[in-house]
Amino acid sequence: MKILVTGKDGQLGKAFQTELGKFPQAEIRYLGRHDCDLADLDTLESILEVFAPRIILNAAAYTAVDRAEQEEELAFAINADAPALMARYCANHGASFLHYSTDYVFDGSGSDFYLEDHPVNPLGIYGKSKAAGESGVTEAFLGVTNPHARYAIFRTSWVYGEGANFIRTILRLAKDRNELKVIVDQFGVPTSAQWLAALSIQFALQDFPSGIYHAVPQGETTWYGLACAVVQQAQLSGVNLLLERDHIRAIPATEYPLPAPRPMNSRMSTQKLQKALDNLGLVSKFPQWDELVRAYVSELAKNQLI
Ligand SMILES: NC(=O)c1ccc[n+]([C@@H]2O[C@H](COP(=O)([O-])OP(=O)(O)OC[C@H]3O[C@@H](n4cnc5c(N)ncnc54)[C@H](OP(=O)(O)O)[C@@H]3O)[C@@H](O)[C@H]2O)c1
């Protein structure tokens, strides 16, 4: 089984490297920026033709949400053009394509959990480029009759793993500051890259039904709620922080303006994915977000990474 993983040095890419270590029988090729710049579609195409993967796990993306406002062309090249090319390869060669999208394709109005077929309405360039990626991937498979050609787009949110992320930022600041202001009116679900990678591999190895799926753990929180859970767990794990949990101040998003607008509501229903997993005979009960966050922070503490 030949598997191609892009974005090997990103949070999800690194999680794939760990998880795919459990499959020594697979022939895996990992692509980082230096192996293939995904803006270079000719090189990407020739890598696909020569390696001929049966599964592509596309963990690469342009993820600099604020910088994207100034780099629209590059964001679209990586988040829309490159995935569309990979999708066309899979559609034409009877391969499986796993691609990742984001809660930022929604405008975040209301307080309901978004379903997969809710109309997208991204607020910023990053979200627009990811929405274009979703369309490009979906269109590549339209009318394809090869039963081995399939795609899944996993929309996820608030990802943390090996790399820079909100949790690590909070922990860094908590060592130096005795007060912190964190946004309390944006709602979403933190997602462990390791959990998402393990789930993706299980799914990709099956004859899964093509489509868009929401892939986040159970529950919901705010950035403030997440920061509190992180600081509390770090203290429980014996980490010496300057910041006390009670000194995290809840502020509205309007008090922390950023170049790119963010959705206020990033809640996404995962029922469709859970049902699909159930039908495939896979574990369909998702863990609670805070269980995974606590395990992540404990692990960072154990490895003295805080
Ligand atoms: N992070 C989040 O909070 C979040 C939330 C919702 C959805 N998602 C989606 O989840 C997926 C995984 O995200 P992540 O957190 O793992 O992202 P990440 O840590 O930023 O990793 C993205 C990877 O893509 C690579 N990449 C970017 N531009 C490239 C180019 N031109 N050529 C080749 N490689 C390139 C980066 O390479 P370098 O390492 O060299 O920069 C990086 O390794 C993405 O599709 C993302 O949109 C993420």
Coordinates of C-alpha atoms in Angstrom, one line a residue, residues 30-197:
Y30 CA 6.4 12.1 3.2
L31 CA 6.6 15.5 1.5
G32 CA 7.8 18.7 3.2
R33 CA 8.2 22.1 1.6
H34 CA 11.8 21.2 0.6
D35 CA 10.7 18.0 -1.2
C36 CA 8.0 19.8 -3.1
D37 CA 6.7 23.4 -3.0
L38 CA 3.0 22.8 -3.5
A39 CA 2.8 26.1 -5.4
D40 CA 4.8 24.2 -8.1
L41 CA 2.0 22.0 -9.6
D42 CA 4.3 20.5 -12.3
T43 CA 6.6 19.0 -9.7
L44 CA 3.7 17.9 -7.6
E45 CA 2.1 16.2 -10.6
S46 CA 5.3 14.3 -11.6
I47 CA 5.8 13.1 -7.9
L48 CA 2.2 11.7 -8.0
E49 CA 2.8 10.0 -11.4
V50 CA 6.1 8.5 -10.4
F51 CA 5.2 7.4 -6.8
A52 CA 1.6 6.4 -7.7
P53 CA 0.1 6.5 -4.2
R54 CA -3.1 4.6 -3.4
I55 CA -3.9 7.0 -0.6
I56 CA -3.0 10.7 -0.3
L57 CA -3.2 12.3 3.2
N58 CA -3.0 16.0 2.5
A59 CA -1.8 17.6 5.7
A60 CA -0.2 20.6 4.0
A61 CA -1.9 23.9 4.0
Y62 CA -1.3 27.6 4.0
T63 CA -2.4 28.3 7.6
A64 CA -1.2 31.8 8.3
V65 CA -4.8 33.2 8.8
D66 CA -3.8 36.9 9.2
R67 CA -0.9 36.9 6.7
A68 CA -3.3 35.4 4.1
E69 CA -5.1 38.8 3.9
Q70 CA -1.9 40.0 2.2
E71 CA -1.0 36.8 0.3
E72 CA -4.2 35.8 -1.3
E73 CA -2.6 34.3 -4.4
L74 CA -0.3 32.0 -2.4
A75 CA -3.1 31.0 0.0
F76 CA -5.3 29.9 -3.0
A77 CA -2.4 28.1 -4.7
I78 CA -1.7 25.9 -1.6
N79 CA -5.2 25.6 -0.3
A80 CA -7.2 25.3 -3.5
D81 CA -5.0 24.6 -6.6
A82 CA -2.7 22.0 -5.1
P83 CA -5.6 19.9 -3.4
A84 CA -7.6 20.1 -6.6
L85 CA -4.6 18.6 -8.5
M86 CA -4.2 15.8 -5.9
A87 CA -7.9 15.1 -6.0
R88 CA -7.9 14.9 -9.8
Y89 CA -5.0 12.4 -9.6
C90 CA -7.0 10.2 -7.1
A91 CA -10.2 10.5 -9.2
N92 CA -8.3 9.4 -12.3
H93 CA -6.3 6.7 -10.7
G94 CA -8.8 5.1 -8.4
A95 CA -7.0 6.3 -5.2
S96 CA -8.3 7.8 -1.9
F97 CA -7.8 11.4 -1.0
L98 CA -8.0 12.7 2.5
H99 CA -8.1 16.5 2.7
Y100 CA -8.6 18.9 5.6
S101 CA -10.7 22.0 5.8
T102 CA -11.7 24.4 8.5
D103 CA -14.5 25.9 10.6
Y104 CA -13.4 29.2 9.0
V105 CA -15.4 28.3 5.9
F106 CA -18.4 29.4 8.0
D107 CA -19.3 33.0 9.0
G108 CA -20.0 31.8 12.5
S109 CA -23.4 33.4 12.9
G110 CA -25.9 31.9 15.3
S111 CA -25.1 29.4 18.0
D112 CA -26.2 26.0 16.4
F113 CA -23.8 23.2 15.5
Y114 CA -23.1 23.5 11.8
L115 CA -24.0 20.6 9.6
E116 CA -21.8 19.6 6.6
D117 CA -24.3 20.9 4.1
H118 CA -24.7 24.4 5.7
P119 CA -23.8 27.0 3.0
V120 CA -20.3 28.2 3.4
N121 CA -19.6 32.0 3.8
P122 CA -16.0 32.5 4.8
L123 CA -15.1 35.9 6.4
G124 CA -11.4 36.1 5.4
I125 CA -9.0 35.1 2.7
Y126 CA -7.8 31.9 4.5
G127 CA -11.4 30.7 4.8
K128 CA -12.1 31.6 1.2
S129 CA -9.1 29.7 0.0
K130 CA -10.1 26.6 2.1
A131 CA -13.7 26.8 0.8
A132 CA -12.3 27.0 -2.8
G133 CA -10.2 23.9 -1.9
E134 CA -13.4 22.1 -0.8
S135 CA -15.1 22.9 -4.1
G136 CA -12.0 21.9 -6.2
V137 CA -11.7 18.5 -4.5
T138 CA -15.5 17.8 -4.7
E139 CA -15.6 18.8 -8.4
A140 CA -12.7 16.5 -9.3
F141 CA -14.7 13.5 -8.3
L142 CA -18.0 14.5 -10.0
G143 CA -19.1 11.8 -12.5
V144 CA -16.2 9.5 -11.5
T145 CA -17.3 5.9 -11.8
N146 CA -14.1 4.1 -10.6
P147 CA -15.3 2.5 -7.3
H148 CA -11.8 2.8 -5.8
A149 CA -11.7 6.6 -6.3
R150 CA -12.9 8.4 -3.2
Y151 CA -12.3 11.5 -1.1
A152 CA -13.0 12.8 2.3
I153 CA -12.7 16.4 3.4
F154 CA -12.4 16.6 7.2
R155 CA -13.3 20.0 8.5
T156 CA -11.6 20.5 11.8
S157 CA -10.9 23.4 14.2
W158 CA -8.4 24.7 16.8
V159 CA -5.8 22.1 16.0
Y160 CA -2.9 21.5 18.4
G161 CA 0.0 19.1 18.2
E162 CA 3.7 19.3 17.7
G163 CA 4.2 22.9 16.6
A164 CA 3.0 26.4 17.3
N165 CA -0.6 26.6 18.6
F166 CA -2.8 28.4 21.0
I167 CA -2.2 26.0 23.9
R168 CA 1.6 26.4 23.7
T169 CA 1.3 30.2 23.4
I170 CA -0.8 30.3 26.6
L171 CA 1.7 28.1 28.4
R172 CA 4.6 30.3 27.3
L173 CA 2.8 33.5 28.4
A174 CA 1.7 31.8 31.7
K175 CA 5.4 31.4 32.7
D176 CA 6.2 35.1 32.2
R177 CA 3.0 37.0 33.1
N178 CA 0.7 37.1 36.1
E179 CA -2.3 38.3 34.1
L180 CA -3.7 37.3 30.7
K181 CA -6.7 38.5 28.7
V182 CA -8.4 35.8 26.6
I183 CA -11.4 35.9 24.2
V184 CA -14.6 34.5 25.8
D185 CA -17.2 35.0 23.0
Q186 CA -15.8 32.8 20.2
F187 CA -17.0 29.2 20.5
G188 CA -15.4 26.1 19.1
V189 CA -13.7 22.8 19.7
P190 CA -10.0 22.2 20.2
T191 CA -8.8 19.2 18.2
S192 CA -5.8 17.0 18.8
A193 CA -3.7 16.5 15.7
Q194 CA -2.8 13.0 17.0
W195 CA -6.4 12.1 17.5
L196 CA -7.3 13.4 14.0
A197 CA -4.4 11.6 12.4

